[in-house]
Short mmCIF file of C-alpha atoms in Angstrom, two decimals:
data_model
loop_
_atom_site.label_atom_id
_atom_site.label_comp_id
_atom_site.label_asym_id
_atom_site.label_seq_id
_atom_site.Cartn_x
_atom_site.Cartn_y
_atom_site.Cartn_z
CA UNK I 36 0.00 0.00 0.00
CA UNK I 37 1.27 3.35 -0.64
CA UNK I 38 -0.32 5.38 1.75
CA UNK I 39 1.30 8.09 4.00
CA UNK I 40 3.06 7.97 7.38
CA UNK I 41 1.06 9.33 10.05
CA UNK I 42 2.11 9.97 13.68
CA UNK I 43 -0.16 9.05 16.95
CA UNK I 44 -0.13 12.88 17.54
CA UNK I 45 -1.83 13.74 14.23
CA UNK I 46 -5.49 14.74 14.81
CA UNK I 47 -6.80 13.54 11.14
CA UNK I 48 -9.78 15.25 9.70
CA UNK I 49 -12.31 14.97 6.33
CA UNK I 50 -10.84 16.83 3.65
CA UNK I 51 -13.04 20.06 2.40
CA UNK I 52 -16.09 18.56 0.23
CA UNK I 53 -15.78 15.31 1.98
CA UNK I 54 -18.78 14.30 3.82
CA UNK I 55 -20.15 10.94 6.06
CA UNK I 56 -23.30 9.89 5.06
CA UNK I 57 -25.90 7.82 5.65
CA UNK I 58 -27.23 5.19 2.54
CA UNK I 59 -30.49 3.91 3.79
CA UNK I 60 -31.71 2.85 -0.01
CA UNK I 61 -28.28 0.12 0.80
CA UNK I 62 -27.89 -0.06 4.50
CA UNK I 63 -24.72 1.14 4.42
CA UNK I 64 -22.68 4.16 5.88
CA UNK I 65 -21.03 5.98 2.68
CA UNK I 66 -18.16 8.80 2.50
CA UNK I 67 -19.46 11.24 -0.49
CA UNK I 68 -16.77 12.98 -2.11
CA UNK I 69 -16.16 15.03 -5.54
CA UNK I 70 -17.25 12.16 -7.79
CA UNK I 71 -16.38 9.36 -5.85
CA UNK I 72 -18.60 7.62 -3.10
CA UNK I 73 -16.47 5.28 -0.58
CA UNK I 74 -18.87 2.44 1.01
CA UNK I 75 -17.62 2.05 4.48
CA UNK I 76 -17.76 -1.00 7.40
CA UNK I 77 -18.27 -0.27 10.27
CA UNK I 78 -15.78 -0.07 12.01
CA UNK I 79 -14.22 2.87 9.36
CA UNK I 80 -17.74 4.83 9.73
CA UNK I 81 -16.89 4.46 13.45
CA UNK I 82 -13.15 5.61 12.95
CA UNK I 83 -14.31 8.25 10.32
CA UNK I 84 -16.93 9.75 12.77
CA UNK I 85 -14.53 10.50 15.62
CA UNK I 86 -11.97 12.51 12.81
CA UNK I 87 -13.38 15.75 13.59
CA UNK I 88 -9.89 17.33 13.62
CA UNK I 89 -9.72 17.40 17.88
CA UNK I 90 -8.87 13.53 18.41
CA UNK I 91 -5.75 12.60 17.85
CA UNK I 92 -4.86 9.11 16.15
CA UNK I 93 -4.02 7.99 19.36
CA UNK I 94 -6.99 9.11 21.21
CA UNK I 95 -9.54 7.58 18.21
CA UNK I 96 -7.35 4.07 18.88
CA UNK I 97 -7.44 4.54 22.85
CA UNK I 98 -11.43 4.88 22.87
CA UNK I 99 -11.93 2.17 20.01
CA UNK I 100 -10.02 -0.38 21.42
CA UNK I 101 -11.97 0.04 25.05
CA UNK I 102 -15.20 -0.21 23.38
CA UNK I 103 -14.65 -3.18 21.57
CA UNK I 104 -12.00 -4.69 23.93
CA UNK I 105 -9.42 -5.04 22.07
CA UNK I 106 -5.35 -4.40 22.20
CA UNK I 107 -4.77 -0.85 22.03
CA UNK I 108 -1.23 -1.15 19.98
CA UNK I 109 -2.82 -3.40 17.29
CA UNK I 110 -5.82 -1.37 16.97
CA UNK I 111 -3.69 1.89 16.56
CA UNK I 112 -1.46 -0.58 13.76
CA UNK I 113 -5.25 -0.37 11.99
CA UNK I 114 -6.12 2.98 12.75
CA UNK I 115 -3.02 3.77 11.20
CA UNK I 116 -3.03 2.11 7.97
CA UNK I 117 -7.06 2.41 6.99
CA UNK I 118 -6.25 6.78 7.76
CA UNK I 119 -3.09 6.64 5.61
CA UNK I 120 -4.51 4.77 2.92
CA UNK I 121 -7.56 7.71 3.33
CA UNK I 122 -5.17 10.45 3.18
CA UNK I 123 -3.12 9.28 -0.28
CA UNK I 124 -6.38 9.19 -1.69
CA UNK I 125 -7.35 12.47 -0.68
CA UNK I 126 -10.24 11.97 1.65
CA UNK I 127 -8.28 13.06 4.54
CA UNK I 128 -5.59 15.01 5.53
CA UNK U 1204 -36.50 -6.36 -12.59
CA UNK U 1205 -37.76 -6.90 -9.05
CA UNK U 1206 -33.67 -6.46 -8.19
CA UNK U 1207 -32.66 -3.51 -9.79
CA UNK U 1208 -30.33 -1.59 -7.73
CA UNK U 1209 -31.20 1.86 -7.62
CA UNK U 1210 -28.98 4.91 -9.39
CA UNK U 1211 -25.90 6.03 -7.33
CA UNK U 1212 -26.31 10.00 -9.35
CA UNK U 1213 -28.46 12.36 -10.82
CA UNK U 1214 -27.37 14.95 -13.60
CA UNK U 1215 -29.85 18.07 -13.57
CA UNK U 1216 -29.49 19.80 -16.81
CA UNK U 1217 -30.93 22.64 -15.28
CA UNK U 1218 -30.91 24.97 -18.52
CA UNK U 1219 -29.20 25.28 -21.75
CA UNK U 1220 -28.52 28.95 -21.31
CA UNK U 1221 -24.93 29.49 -21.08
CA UNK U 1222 -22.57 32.72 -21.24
CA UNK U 1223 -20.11 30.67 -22.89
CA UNK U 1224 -19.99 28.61 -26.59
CA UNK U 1225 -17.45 25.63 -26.01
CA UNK U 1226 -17.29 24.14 -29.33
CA UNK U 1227 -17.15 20.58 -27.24
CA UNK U 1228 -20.10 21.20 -25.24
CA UNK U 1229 -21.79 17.88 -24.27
CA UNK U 1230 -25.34 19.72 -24.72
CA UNK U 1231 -27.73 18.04 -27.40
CA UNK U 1232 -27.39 20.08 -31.30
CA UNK U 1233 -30.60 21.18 -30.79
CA UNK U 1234 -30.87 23.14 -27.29
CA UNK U 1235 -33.72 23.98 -25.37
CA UNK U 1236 -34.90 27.55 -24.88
CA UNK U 1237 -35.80 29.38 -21.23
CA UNK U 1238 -39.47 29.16 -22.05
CA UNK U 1239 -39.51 25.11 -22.00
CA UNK U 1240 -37.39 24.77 -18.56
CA UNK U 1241 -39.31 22.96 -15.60
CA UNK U 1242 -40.06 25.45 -12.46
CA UNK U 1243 -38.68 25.28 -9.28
CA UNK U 1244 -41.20 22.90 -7.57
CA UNK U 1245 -41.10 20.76 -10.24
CA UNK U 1246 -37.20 20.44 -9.69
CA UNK U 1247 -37.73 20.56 -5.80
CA UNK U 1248 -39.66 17.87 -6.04
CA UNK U 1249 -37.93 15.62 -8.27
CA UNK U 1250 -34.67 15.85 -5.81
CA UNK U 1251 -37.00 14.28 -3.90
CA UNK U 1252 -37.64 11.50 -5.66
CA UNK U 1253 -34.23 10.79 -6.60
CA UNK U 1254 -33.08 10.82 -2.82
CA UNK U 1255 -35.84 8.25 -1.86
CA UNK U 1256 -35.07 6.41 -5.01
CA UNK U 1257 -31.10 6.16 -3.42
CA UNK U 1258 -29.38 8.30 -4.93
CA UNK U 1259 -26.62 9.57 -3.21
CA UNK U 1260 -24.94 12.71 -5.58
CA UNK U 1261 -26.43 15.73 -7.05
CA UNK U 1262 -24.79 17.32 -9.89
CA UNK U 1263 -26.28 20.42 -10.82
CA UNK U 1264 -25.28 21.61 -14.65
CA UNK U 1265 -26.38 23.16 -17.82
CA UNK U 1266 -25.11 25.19 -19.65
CA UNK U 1267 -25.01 27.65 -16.88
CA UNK U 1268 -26.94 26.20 -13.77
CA UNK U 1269 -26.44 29.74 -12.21
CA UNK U 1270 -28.51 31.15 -15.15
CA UNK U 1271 -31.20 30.04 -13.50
CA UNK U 1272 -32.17 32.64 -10.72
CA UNK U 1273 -33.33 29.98 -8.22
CA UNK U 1274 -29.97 27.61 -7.80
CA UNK U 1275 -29.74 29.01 -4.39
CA UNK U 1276 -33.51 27.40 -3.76
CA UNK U 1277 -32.87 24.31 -5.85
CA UNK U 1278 -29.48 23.91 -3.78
CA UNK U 1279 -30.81 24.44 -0.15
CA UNK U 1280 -33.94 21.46 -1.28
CA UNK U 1281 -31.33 19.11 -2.43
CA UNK U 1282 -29.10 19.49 0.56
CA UNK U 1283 -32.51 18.92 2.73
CA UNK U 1284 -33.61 16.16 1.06
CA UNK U 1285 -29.80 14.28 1.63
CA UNK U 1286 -28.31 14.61 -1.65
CA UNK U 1287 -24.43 15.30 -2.14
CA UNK U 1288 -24.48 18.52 -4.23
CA UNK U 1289 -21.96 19.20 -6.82
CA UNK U 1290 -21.96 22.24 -8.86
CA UNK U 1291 -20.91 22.47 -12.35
CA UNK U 1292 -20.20 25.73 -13.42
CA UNK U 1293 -18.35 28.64 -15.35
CA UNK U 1294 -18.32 30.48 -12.66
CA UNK U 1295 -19.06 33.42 -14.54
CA UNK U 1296 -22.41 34.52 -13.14
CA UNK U 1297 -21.82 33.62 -9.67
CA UNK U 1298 -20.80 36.60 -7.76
CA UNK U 1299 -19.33 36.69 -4.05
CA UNK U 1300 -22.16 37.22 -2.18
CA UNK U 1301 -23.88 34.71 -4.38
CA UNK U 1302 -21.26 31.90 -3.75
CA UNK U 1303 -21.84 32.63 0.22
CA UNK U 1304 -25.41 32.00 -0.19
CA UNK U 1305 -24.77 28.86 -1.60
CA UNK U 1306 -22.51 27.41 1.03
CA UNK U 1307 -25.08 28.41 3.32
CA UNK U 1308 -28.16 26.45 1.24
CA UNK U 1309 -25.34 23.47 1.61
CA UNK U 1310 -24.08 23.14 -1.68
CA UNK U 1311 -21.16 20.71 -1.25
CA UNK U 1312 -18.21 20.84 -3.67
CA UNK U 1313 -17.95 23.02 -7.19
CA UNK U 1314 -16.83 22.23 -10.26
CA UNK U 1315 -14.99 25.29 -12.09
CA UNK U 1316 -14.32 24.96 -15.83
CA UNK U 1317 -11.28 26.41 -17.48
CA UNK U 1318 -11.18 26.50 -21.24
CA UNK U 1319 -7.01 27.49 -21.11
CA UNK U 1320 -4.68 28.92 -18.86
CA UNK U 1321 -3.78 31.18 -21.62
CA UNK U 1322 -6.30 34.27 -21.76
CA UNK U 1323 -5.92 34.65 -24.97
CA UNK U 1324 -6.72 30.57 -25.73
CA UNK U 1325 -9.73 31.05 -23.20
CA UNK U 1326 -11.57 33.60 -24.88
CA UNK U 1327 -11.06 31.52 -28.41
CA UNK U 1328 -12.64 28.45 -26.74
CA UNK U 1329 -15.15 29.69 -24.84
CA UNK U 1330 -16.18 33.13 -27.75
CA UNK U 1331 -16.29 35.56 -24.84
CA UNK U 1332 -13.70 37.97 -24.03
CA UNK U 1333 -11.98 38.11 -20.54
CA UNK U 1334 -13.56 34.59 -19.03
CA UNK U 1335 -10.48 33.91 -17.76
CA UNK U 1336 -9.59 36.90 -15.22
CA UNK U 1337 -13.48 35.84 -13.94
CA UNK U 1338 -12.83 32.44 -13.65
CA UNK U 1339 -9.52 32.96 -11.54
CA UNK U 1340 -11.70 35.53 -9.20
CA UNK U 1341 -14.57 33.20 -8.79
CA UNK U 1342 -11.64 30.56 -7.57
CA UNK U 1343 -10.89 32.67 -4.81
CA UNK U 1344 -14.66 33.08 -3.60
CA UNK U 1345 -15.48 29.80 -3.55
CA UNK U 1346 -11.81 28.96 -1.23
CA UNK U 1347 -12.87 32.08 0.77
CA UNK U 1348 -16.47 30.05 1.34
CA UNK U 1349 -14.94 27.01 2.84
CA UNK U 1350 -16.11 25.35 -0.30
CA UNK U 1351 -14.04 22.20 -1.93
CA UNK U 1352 -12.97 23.30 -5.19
CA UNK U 1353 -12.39 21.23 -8.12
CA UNK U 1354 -10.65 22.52 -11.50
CA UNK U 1355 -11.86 21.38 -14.43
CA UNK U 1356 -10.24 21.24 -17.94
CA UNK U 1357 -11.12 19.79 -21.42
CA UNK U 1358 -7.99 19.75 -23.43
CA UNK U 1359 -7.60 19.66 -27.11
CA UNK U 1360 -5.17 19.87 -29.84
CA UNK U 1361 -5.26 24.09 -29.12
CA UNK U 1362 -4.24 23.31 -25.10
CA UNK U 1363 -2.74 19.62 -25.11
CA UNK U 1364 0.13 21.59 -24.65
CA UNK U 1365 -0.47 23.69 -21.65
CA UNK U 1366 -1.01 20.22 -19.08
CA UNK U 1367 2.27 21.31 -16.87
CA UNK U 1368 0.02 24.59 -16.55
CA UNK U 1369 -3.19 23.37 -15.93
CA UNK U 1370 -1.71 21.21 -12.76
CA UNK U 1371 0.22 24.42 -11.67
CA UNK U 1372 -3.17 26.35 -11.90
CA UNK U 1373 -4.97 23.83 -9.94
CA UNK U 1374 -2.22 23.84 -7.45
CA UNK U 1375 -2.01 27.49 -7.01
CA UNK U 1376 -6.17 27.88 -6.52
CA UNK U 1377 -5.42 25.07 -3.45
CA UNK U 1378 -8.37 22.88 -5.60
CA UNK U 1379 -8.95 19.50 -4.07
CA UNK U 1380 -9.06 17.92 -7.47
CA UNK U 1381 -8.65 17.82 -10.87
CA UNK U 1382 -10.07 16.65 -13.49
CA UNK U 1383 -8.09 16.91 -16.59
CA UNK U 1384 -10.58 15.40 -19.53
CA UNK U 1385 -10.05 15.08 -23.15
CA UNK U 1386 -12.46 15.93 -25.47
CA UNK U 1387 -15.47 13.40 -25.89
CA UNK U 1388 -16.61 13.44 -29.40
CA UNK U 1389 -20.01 13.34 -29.63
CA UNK U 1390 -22.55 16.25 -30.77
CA UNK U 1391 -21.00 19.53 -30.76
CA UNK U 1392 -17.59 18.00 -30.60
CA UNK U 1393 -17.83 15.56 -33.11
CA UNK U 1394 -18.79 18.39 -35.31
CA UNK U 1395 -15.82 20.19 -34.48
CA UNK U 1396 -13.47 16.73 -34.32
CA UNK U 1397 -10.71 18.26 -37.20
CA UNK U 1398 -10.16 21.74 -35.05
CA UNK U 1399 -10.10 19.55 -31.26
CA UNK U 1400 -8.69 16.14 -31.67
CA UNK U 1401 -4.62 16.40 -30.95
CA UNK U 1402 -2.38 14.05 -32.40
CA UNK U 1403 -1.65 9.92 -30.71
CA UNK U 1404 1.95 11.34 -29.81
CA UNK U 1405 0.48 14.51 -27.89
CA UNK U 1406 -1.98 12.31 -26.44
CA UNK U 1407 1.19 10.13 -25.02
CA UNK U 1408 2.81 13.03 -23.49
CA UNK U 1409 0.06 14.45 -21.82
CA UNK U 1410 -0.67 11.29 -20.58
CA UNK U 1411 3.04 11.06 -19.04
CA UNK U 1412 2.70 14.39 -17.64
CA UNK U 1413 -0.47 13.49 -15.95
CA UNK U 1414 0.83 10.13 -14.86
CA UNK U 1415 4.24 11.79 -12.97
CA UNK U 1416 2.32 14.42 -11.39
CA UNK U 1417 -0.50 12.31 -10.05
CA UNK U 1418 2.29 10.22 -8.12
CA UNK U 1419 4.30 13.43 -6.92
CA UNK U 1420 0.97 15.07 -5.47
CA UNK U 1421 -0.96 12.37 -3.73
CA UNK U 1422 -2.29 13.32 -0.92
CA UNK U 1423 -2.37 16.80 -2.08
CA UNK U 1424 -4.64 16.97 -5.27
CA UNK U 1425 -6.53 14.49 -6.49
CA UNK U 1426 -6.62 14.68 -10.10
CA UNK U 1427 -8.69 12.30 -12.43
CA UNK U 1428 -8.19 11.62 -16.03
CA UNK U 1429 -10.49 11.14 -18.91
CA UNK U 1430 -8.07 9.62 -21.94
CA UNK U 1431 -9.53 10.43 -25.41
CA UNK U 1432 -11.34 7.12 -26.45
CA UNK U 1433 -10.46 7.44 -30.37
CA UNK U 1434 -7.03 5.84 -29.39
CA UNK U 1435 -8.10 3.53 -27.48
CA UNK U 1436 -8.08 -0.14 -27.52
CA UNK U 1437 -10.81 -1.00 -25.21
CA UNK U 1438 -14.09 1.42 -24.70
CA UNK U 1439 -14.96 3.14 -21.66
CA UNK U 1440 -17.63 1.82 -19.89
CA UNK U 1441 -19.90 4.65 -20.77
CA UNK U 1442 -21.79 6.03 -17.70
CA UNK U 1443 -20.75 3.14 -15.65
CA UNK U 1444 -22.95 1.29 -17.53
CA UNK U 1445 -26.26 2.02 -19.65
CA UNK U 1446 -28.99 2.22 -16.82
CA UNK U 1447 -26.83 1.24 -14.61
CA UNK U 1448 -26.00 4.48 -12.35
CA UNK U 1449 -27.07 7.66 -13.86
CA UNK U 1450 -30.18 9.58 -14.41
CA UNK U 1451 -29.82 12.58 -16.79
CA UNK U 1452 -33.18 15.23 -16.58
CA UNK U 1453 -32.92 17.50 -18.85
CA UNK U 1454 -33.80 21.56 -18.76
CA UNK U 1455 -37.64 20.45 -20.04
CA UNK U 1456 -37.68 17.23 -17.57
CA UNK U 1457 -36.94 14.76 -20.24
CA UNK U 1458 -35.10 11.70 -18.34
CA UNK U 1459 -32.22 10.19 -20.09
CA UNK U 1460 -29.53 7.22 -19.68
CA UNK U 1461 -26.94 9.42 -20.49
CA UNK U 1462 -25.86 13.16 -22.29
CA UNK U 1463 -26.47 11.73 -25.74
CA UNK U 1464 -28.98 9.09 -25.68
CA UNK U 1465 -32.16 11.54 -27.93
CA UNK U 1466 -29.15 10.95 -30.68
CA UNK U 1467 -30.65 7.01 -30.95
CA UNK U 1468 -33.68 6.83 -32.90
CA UNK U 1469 -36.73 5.04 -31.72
CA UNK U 1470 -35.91 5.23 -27.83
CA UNK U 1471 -38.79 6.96 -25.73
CA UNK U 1472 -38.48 9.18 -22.99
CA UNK U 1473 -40.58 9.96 -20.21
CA UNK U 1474 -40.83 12.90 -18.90
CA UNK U 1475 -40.59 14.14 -14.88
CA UNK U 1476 -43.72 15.83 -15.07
CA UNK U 1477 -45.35 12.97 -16.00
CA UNK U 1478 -44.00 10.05 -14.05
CA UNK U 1479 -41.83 9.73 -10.94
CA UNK U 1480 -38.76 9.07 -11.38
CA UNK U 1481 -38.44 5.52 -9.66
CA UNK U 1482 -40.82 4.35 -11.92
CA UNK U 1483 -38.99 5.77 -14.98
CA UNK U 1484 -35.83 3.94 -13.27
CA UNK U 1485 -37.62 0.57 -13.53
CA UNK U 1486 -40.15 1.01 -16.22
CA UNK U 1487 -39.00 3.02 -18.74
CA UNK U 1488 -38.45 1.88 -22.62
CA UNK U 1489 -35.09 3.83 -23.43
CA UNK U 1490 -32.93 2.82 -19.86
CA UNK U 1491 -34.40 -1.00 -19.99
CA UNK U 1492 -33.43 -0.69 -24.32
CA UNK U 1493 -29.52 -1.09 -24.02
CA UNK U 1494 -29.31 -2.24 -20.01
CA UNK U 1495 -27.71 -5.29 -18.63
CA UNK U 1496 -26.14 -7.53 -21.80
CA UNK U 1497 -29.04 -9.34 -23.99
CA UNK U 1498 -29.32 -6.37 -26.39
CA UNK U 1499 -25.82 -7.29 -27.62
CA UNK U 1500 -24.50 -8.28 -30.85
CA UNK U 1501 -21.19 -9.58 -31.69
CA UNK U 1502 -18.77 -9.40 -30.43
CA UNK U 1503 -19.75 -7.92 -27.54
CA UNK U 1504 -22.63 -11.04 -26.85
CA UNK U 1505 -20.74 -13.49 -24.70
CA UNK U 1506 -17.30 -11.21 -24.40
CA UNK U 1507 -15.28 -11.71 -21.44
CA UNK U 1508 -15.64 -7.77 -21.00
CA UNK U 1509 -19.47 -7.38 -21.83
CA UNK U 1510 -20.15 -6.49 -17.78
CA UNK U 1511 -16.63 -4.74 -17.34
CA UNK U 1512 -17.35 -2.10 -20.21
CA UNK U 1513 -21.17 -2.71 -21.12
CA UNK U 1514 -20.17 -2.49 -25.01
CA UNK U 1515 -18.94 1.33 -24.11
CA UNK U 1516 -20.62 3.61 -25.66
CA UNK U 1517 -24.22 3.27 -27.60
CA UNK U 1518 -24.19 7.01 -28.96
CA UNK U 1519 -20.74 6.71 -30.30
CA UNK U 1520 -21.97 2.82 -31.66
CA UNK U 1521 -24.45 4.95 -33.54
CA UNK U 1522 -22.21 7.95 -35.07
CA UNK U 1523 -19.78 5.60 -36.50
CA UNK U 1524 -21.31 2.18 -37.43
CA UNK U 1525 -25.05 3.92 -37.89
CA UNK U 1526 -26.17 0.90 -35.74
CA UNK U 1527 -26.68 1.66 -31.68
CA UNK U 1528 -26.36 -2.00 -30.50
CA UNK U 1529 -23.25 -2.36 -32.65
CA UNK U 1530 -19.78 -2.80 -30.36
CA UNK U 1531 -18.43 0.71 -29.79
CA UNK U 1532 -15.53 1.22 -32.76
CA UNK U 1533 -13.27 1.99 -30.08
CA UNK U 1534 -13.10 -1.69 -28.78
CA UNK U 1535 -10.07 -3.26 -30.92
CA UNK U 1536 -12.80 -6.56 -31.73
CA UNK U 1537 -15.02 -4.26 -33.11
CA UNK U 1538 -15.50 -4.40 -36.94
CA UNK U 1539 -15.39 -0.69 -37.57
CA UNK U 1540 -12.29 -0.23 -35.17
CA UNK U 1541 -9.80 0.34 -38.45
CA UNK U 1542 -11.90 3.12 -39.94
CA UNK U 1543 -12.56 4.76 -36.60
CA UNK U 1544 -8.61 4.68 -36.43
CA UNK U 1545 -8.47 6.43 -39.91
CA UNK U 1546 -10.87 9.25 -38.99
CA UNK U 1547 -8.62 9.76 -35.87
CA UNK U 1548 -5.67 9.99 -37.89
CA UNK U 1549 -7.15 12.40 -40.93
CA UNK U 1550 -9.36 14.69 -38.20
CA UNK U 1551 -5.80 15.05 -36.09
CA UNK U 1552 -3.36 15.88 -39.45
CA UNK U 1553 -6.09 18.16 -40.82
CA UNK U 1554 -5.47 21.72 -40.47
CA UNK U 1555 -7.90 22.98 -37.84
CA UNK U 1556 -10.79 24.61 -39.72
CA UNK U 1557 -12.66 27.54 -37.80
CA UNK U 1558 -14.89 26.60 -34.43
CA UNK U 1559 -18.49 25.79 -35.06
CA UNK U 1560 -19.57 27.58 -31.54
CA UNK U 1561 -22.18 25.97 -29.59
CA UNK U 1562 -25.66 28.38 -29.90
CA UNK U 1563 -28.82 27.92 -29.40
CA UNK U 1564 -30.75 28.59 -32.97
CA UNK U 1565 -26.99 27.88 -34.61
#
């Protein structure tokens, strides 16, 4: 994958134009964008909600991982990689 | 039919009316005049529709969508009824105050067209004087309204030239995205093919250029490209597929597969103030005529790429081979793919005659 090294520290945030959304015709939670629409699982809508620009990479992993009870490192390791895979394709920054 | 999956996007061909005369325009020949356009309920209502029908993107166009004196209206029922809303525009009849009220009805992302980076190319393009000084104003507004910005630019054999400048453009209005897309040659461009196609080794390099950049500036601008089909080898899947995604309503409510599709003979349209649009979606003659794969001929019946590019493109099937259901020429299997090659090659050695400019009444 060539997506972009991000730190813990970096509080990650939708790119200008780039909007969550509800699909209800497909049951599905979508990221609209300039001519592209990303279908999402879960548990990126769930990472995608809390990038609001004030929660840090770390933070987003810290609260995931508690609420689904899982290792904090390897979460972050996923955190990590879906957001730097958003931001080379210019959903993020 | 019980299954089919509802459209992901909705053109609005909100008017014809236009400032500018883009001898590529993707506008029918014959354009429709102010008198015939539907009224603002009628469009209110079919955004509507569309959003309980599942689609997810709005893209508001013309011509000139911001000829029409109620975009602001149109815009803010959109955004209320869920819709993504993309505007595609000159952005020369938007003024500041006007681009504010947009963001504020929740318009979403616009779409600026530039004809050249070269003032004096711009004007010859688009036959008005000074569009580009506008456009590079307007650019600003729309930053200075928290707006996403995308720059759009058609090249041609009079621009191919200019791609280094069109990414440094881009770059310098801090747009999101770019979409750098050769001409399509249908209607008004097909018309014009001999003064707009550029030559296969142009093509190449601008392809190269576009290539290198898009690599250097990920994460920075997205920029999309549309290759120019003539020298192709395999056809675009036109519109993602006949009936597949889109819904095109034009200025008078017609509802269409795709830009071109009143080109075909013997398809009928419905019309929006008629029917609703889900049941045009599922019911109607011209989107069920060339959807899914049984209307195929050879070679496209029974190709291994019949559901990658849905036999590309019926309109340009009809142009060429004078037969809609025929394979598109570009597609190397295709029968006529040697004479579409030969047009290529005369319309791109031929010295460019004048523009036929897009009008209505011309």
């Amino acid at each position: 994958m060539t997506g972009f090294a991000l730190s813990p520290d970096h509080r990650p945030r939708l790119k200008r134009g780039v909007k969550l959304a509800r699909d209800a015709a497909r049951n599905t939670d979508i990221l609209n964008a300039p001519e592209r629409i990303v279908v999402l699982d879960e548990i990126a809508a769930e990472i995608l909600k809390s990038c609001d620009g004030n929660n840090s990479i770390a933070m987003i992993a810290a609260s995931l991982a508690a609420a689904h009870a899982e290792d904090e490192a390897v979460v972050c390791a996923d955190v990590m990689e879906l957001l730097s895979d958003l931001v080379a394709q210019g959903f993020v920054e | 039919m019980s299954t089919l999956p509802p459209p992901m996007g909705l053109l609005a061909e909100l008017t014809h009316r236009c400032p500018l005369q883009c001898p590529y325009c993707s506008n029918p020949l014959e354009l429709k005049r102010a008198s015939e356009e539907l009224d603002t309920a009628s469009w209110q209502r079919v955004f509507g529709e569309a959003a309980r029908l599942g689609i997810l993107q709005l893209h508001l166009s013309g011509g000139e969508p911001a000829a029409r004196a109620d975009l602001e209206t149109l815009v803010a029922s959109a955004s209320a009824a869920g819709l993504y809303t993309n505007l595609i525009t000159s952005g020369l009849m938007l003024d500041e105050s006007r681009i504010r009220a947009l963001a504020a009805a929740g318009l979403d992302h616009v779409q600026l067209s530039f004809q050249d980076v070269d003032a004096t190319g711009a004007d010859h393009v688009s036959g008005l004087k000074g569009s580009l000084a506008r456009k590079l104003a307007f650019a600003g507004h729309v930053r200075d309204a928290g707006l996403a910005l995308t720059v759009n630019a058609v090249v041609h054999r009079q621009n191919i030239a200019r791609v280094p400048q069109i990414i440094a453009l881009a770059l310098a209005l801090e747009a999101g995205r770019l979409e750098i897309a050769h001409v399509q040659y249908y209607g008004w461009a097909f018309a014009n093919r001999d003064a707009l196609l550029p030559a296969r080794a142009e093509v190449d390099e601008a392809t190269a250029i576009v290539t290198a950049a898009r690599e250097q500036l990920k994460g920075r601008l997205v920029i999309d490209y549309v290759t120019p089909d003539w020298y192709g080898a395999r056809p675009k899947p036109c519109m993602g597929g006949w009936g597949r995604q889109v819904m095109v309503v034009t200025p008078n409510g017609e509802v269409w597969p795709c830009h071109a599709a009143s080109t075909i003979p013997g398809l009928i349209f419905d019309n929006v103030r008629a029917k609703p649009l889900a049941e045009i979606w599922q019911h109607n003659h011209a989107f069920n005529a060339f959807r899914g794969t049984q209307w195929m001929t050879e070679p496209c019946q029974g190709c291994e790429h019949a559901e990658r590019d849905w036999g590309g493109c019926r309109c340009q099937a009809l142009a060429l081979t004078g037969n809609a259901a025929a394979t598109d020429p570009v597609c190397e299997l295709s029968p006529a793919h040697g004479a579409l090659a030969e047009m290529a090659r005369d319309a791109a050695t031929a010295s460019p005659p004048p523009f036929r400019y897009r009008r209505i009444g011309g």
